[in-house]
Coordinates of C-alpha atoms in Angstrom, one line a residue:
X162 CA 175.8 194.1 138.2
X163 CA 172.0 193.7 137.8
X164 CA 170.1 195.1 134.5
X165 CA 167.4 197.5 134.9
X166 CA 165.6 197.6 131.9
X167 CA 164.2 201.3 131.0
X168 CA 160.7 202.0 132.3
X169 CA 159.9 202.9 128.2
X170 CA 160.8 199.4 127.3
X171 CA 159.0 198.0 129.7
X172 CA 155.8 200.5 129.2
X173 CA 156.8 198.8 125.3
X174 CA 156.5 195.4 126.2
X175 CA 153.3 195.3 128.1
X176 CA 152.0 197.1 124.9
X177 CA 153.6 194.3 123.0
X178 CA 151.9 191.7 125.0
X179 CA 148.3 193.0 124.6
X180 CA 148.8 193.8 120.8
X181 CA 149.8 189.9 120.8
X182 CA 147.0 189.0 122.7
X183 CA 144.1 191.3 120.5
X184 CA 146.3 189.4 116.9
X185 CA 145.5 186.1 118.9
X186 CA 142.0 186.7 119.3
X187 CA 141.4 188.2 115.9
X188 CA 142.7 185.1 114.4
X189 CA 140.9 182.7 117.1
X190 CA 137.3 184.4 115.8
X191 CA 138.6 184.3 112.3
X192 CA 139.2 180.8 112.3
X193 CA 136.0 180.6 114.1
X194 CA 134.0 182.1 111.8
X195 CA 135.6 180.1 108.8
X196 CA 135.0 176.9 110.5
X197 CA 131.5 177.9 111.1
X198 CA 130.7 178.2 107.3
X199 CA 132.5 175.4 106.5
X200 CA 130.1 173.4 108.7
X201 CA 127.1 175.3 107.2
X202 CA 128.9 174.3 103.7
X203 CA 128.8 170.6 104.6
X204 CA 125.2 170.5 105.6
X205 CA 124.5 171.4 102.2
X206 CA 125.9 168.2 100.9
X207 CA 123.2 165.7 102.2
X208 CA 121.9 163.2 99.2
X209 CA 118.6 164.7 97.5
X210 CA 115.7 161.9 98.1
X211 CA 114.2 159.8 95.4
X212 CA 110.4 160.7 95.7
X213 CA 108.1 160.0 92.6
X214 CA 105.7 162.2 94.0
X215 CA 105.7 165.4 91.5
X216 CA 105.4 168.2 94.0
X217 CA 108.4 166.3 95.9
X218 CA 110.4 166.3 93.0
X219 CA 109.7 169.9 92.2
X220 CA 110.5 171.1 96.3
X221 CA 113.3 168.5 95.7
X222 CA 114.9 170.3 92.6
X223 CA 113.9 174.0 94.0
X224 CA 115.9 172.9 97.0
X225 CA 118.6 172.0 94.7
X226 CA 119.1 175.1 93.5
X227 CA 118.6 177.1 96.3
X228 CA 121.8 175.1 97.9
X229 CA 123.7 175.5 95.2
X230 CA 123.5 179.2 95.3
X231 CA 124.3 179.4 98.5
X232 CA 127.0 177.1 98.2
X233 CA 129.0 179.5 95.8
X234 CA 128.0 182.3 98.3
X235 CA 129.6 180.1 101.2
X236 CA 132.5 179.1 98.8
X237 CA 133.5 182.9 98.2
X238 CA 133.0 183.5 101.8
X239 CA 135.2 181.0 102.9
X240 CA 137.8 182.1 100.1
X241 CA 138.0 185.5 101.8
X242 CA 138.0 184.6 105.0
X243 CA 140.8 182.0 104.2
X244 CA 142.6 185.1 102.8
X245 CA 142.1 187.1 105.8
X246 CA 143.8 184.1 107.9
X247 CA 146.6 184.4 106.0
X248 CA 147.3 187.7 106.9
X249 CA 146.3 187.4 110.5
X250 CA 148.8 184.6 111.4
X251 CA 151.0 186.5 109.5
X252 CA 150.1 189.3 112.2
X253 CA 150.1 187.1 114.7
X254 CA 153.1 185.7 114.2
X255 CA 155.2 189.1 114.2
X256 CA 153.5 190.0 117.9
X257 CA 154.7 187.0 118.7
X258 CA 157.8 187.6 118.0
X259 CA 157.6 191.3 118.7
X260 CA 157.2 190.2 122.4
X261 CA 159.8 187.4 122.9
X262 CA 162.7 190.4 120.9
X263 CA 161.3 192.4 124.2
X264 CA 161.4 190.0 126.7
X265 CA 164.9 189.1 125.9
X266 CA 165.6 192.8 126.0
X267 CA 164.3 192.9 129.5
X268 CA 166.0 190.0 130.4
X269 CA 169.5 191.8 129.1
X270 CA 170.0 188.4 127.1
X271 CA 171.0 190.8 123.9

């Protein structure tokens, strides 16, 4: 006796499979996006010269602070972003296993 799954559940699946696919994506750019400011974060970290020059020392210091407010707006960035990760593997991870519940329906291996 062969299974034929119904054409709904396999209609379902296919649906399945591109909601997994579009979660895969979403956290592929998210993670994307994240790593980007982190690298953008880490250029900010390069040693500050010694210069005895004045005007150095004041585009030195104006520099300085400058980076450092961007590195707390980089820093909440990230925080968000690492939030937002969460919740997409999260979303990922349940269309993932969304689509294997279906393909083991279609199989008949419930």
């Amino acid at each position: 006796m062969t299974h034929r799954p119904h054409p709904n559940l396999q209609r379902l699946a296919r649906l399945a499979g591109q909601v997994r696919s579009a979660q895969f994506a979403r956290l592929a750019a998210c993670t994307a996006a994240r790593d980007a400011n982190l690298s953008l974060l880490a250029g900010l970290d390069r040693a500050p010269t010694d210069d005895a020059d004045p005007a150095m020392a004041l585009a030195a210091l104006r520099h300085q602070r400058w980076a450092e407010q961007r590195r707390r707006a980089l820093l909440a960035e990230i925080a968000h972003q690492n939030l937002s990760l969460a919740q997409d593997r999260a979303d990922a991870a349940k269309a993932l296993a969304r689509c294997l519940a279906l393909d083991r329906l279609l199989k008949g291996q419930f």
